[in-house]
CSV table of C-alpha atoms in Angstrom, one decimal:
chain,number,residue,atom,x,y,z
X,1,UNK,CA,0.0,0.0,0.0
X,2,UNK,CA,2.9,2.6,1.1
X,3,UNK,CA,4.2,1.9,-2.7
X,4,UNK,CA,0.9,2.5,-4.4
X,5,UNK,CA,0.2,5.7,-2.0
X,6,UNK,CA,4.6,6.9,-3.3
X,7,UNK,CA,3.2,6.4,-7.5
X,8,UNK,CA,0.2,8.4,-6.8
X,9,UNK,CA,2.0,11.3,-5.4
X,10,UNK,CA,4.5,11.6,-8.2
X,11,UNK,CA,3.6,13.8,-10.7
X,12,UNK,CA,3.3,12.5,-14.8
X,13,UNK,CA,6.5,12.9,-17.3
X,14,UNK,CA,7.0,16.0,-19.1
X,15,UNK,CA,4.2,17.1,-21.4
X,16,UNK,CA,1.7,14.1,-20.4
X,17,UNK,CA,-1.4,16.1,-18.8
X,18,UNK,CA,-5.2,14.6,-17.6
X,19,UNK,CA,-7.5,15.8,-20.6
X,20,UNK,CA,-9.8,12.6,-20.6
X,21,UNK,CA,-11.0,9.4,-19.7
X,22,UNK,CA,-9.4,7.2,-21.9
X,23,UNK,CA,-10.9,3.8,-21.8
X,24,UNK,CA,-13.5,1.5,-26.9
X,25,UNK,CA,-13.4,0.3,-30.2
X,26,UNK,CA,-15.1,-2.2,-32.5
X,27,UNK,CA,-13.1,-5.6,-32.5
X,28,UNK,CA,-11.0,-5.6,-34.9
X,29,UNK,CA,-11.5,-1.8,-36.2
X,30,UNK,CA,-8.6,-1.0,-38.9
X,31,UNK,CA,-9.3,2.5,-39.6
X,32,UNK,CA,-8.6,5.6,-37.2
X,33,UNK,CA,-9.9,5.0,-33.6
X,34,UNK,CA,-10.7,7.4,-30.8
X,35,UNK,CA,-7.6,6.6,-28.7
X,36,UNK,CA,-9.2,8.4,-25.3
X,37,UNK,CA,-12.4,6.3,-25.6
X,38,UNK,CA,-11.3,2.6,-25.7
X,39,UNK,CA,-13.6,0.0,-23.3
X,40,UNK,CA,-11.3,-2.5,-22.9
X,41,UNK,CA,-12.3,-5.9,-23.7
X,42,UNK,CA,-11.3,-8.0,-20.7
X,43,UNK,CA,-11.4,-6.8,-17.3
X,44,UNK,CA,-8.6,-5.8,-15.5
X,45,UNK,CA,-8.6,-8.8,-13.4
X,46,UNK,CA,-7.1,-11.1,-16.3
X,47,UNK,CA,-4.5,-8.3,-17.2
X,48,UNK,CA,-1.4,-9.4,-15.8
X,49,UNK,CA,0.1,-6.9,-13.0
X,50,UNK,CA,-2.1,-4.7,-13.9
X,51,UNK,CA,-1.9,-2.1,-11.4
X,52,UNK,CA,1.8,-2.0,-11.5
X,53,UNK,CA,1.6,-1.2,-15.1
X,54,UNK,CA,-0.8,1.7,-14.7
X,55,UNK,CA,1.1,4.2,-13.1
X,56,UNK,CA,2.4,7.3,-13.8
X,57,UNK,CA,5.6,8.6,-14.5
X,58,UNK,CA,8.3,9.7,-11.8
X,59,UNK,CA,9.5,12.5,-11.8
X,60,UNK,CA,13.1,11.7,-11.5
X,61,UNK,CA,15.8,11.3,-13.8
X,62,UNK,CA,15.9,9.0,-16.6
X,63,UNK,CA,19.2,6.5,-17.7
X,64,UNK,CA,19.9,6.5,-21.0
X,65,UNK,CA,19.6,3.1,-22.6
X,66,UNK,CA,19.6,1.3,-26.4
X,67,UNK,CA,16.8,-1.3,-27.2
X,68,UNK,CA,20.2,-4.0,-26.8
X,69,UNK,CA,20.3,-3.2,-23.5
X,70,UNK,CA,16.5,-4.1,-22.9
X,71,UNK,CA,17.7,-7.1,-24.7
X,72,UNK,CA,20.2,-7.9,-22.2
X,73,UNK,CA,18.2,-7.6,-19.0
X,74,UNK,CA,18.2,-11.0,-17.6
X,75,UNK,CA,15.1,-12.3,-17.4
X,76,UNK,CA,14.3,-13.2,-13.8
X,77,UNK,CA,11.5,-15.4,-12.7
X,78,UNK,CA,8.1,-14.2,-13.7
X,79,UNK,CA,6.7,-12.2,-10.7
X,80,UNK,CA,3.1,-13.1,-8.9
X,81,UNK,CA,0.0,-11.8,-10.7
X,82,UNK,CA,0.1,-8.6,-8.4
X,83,UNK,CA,3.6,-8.7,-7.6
X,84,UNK,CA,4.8,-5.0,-6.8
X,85,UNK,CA,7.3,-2.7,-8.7
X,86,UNK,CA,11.0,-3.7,-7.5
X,87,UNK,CA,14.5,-3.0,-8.2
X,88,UNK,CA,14.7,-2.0,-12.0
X,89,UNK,CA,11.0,-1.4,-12.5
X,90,UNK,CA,11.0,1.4,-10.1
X,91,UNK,CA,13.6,3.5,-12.5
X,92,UNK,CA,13.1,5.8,-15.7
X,93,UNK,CA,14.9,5.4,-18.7
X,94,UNK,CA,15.4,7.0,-22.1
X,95,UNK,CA,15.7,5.8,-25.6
X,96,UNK,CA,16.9,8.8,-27.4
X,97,UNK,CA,16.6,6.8,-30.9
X,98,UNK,CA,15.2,3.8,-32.1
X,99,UNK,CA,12.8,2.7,-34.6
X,100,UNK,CA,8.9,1.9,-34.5
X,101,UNK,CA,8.4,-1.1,-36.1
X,102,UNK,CA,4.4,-2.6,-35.8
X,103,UNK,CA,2.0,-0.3,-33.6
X,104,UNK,CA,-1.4,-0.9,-32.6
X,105,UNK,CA,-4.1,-0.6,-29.9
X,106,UNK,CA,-4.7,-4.0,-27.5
X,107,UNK,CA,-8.4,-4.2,-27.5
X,108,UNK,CA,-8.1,-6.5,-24.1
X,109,UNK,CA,-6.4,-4.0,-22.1
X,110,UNK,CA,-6.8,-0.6,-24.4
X,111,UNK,CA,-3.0,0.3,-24.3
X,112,UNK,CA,-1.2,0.9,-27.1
X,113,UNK,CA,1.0,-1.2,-27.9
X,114,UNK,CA,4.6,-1.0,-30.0
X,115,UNK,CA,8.0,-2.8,-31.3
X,116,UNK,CA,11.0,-1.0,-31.2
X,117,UNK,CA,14.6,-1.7,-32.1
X,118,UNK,CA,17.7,-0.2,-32.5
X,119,UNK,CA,17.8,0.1,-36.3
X,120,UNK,CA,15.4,0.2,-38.8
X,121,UNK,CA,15.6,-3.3,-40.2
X,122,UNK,CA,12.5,-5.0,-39.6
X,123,UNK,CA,14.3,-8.3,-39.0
X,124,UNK,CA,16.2,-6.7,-36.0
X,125,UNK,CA,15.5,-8.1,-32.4
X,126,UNK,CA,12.9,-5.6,-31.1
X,127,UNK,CA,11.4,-4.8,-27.3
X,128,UNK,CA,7.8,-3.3,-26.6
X,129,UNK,CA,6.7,-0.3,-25.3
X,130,UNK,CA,3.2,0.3,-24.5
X,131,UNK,CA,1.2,3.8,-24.0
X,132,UNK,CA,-0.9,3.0,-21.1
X,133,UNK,CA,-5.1,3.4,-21.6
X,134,UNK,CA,-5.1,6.1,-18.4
X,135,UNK,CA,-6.2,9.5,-18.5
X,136,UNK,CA,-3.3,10.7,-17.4
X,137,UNK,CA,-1.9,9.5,-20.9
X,138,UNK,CA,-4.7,10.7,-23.2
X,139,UNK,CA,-2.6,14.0,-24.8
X,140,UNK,CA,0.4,11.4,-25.2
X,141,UNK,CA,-1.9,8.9,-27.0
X,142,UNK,CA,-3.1,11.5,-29.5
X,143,UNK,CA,0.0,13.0,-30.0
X,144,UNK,CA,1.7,9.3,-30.9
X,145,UNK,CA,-1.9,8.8,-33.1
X,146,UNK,CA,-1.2,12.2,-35.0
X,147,UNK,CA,2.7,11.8,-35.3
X,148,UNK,CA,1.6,8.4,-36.9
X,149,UNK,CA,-1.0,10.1,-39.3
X,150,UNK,CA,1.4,12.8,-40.3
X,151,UNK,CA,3.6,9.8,-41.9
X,152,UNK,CA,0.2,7.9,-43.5
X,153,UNK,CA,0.4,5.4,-40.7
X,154,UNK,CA,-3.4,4.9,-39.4
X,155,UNK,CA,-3.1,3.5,-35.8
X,156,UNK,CA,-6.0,0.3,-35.4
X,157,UNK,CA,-6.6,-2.4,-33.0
X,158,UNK,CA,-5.2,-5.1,-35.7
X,159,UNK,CA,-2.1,-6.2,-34.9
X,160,UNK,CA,-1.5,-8.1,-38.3
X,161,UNK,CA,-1.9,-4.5,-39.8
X,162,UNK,CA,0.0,-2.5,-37.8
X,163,UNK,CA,3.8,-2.4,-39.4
X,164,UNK,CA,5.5,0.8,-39.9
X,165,UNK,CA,7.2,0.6,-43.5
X,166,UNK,CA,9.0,2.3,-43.9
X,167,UNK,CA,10.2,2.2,-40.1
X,168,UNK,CA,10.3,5.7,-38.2
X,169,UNK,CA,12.7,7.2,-35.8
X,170,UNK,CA,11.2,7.6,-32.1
X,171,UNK,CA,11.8,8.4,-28.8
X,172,UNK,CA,10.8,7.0,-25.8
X,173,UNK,CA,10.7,7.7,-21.9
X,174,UNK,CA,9.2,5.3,-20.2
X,175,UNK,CA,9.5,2.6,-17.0
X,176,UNK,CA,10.8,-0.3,-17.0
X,177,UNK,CA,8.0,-3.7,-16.4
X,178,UNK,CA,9.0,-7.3,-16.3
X,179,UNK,CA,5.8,-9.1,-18.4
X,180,UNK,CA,4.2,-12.4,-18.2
X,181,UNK,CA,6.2,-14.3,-20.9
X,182,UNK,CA,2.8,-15.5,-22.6
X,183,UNK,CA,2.3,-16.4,-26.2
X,184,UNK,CA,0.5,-13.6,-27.9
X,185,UNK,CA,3.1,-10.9,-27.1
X,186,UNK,CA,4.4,-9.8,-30.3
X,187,UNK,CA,5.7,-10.6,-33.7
X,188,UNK,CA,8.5,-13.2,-33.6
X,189,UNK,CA,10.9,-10.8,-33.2
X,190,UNK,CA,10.4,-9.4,-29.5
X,191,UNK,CA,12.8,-11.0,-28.1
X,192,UNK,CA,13.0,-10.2,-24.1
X,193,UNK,CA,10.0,-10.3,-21.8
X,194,UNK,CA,11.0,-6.9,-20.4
X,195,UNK,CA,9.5,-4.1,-21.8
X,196,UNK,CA,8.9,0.0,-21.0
X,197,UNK,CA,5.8,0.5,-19.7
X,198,UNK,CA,4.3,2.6,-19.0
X,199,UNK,CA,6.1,4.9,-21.8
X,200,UNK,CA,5.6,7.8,-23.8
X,201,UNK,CA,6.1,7.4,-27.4
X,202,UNK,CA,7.6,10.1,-29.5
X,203,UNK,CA,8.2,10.1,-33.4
X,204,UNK,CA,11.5,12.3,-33.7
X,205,UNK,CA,11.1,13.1,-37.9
């Protein structure tokens, strides 16, 4: 509890501010959605760590990292269903460039979800980051959405459509979470069970 009652006094990232309640979309919906009216689909019981991944973010300074060195965090075993934030979960970090590779909104949970990695080869080993469905995050969702538009790339919930060809340069801020390694993750080429979230999501050209 003492935890829970230290995130809620720390104040959100940079430019992320409470506009709305984000929280719906057809199944399956390929074309624009509202991305600060999503209901999820499954309730936040089945959503692993749930609460530890809706949080905001510290206001403390970040470490600069690469996607490799996501890859390289030993992956330790998987933590209880509501196992609390610990060791490297409770720091900030920084990706100052990488490349968004597939992007798309998780109709179970309403988060966005994307694949990053360290260059823009689409067969390159690739870590997710994931926009978190909380109203705190609404101006960051849009943002990412309209950054995405400005390039022709139309944020869905399909995951099959949602590669970025070519590839764009982002930037990303964001805390890192230790997921459930289950099956429906990612494309084949996530490769680490760590991941930022939650994260703001910045498209740098």
């Amino acid at each position: 509890m003492g935890q829970r009652k230290f995130w809620a006094r720390i104040a959100g990232y940079g430019g992320v501010v409470l506009l709305l309640s984000c929280g719906g979309t057809q199944a399956g919906q390929a074309g624009p959605i509202d991305v600060c009216n999503c209901t999820p689909t499954a309730p936040a019981s089945e959503d692993f760590r749930h609460d530890e991944k809706h949080v905001p973010l510290p206001a403390i300074p970040s470490q600069d990292i690469t996607v490799q060195t996501m890859l390289g965090w030993p992956q330790t075993p998987v933590p209880a269903p509501n196992a609390p934030r610990t060791g490297r979960e409770l720091q900030l970090f920084h990706i100052g460039h990488a490349f968004v590779q597939r992007t798309y909104e998780v109709e179970s949970d309403c988060d966005i979800h994307a694949e990053i990695s360290d260059v823009a080869d689409p067969a390159a080993p690739r870590a997710i980051v994931e926009i978190p469905s909380d109203a705190e995050y609404c101006s960051a969702r849009q943002s990412f959405q309209s950054e995405l538009a400005a390039h022709k790339i139309t944020l869905g919930t399909l995951p099959e459509l949602g590669d970025v060809s070519p590839p764009l340069p982002i930037d990303v801020v964001g805390l890192a979470f230790q997921d459930d390694p289950h099956a429906t993750r990612g494309s084949a080429q996530v490769k680490t069970i760590w991941e930022l979230h939650p994260a703001v999501v910045n498209i740098t050209q």
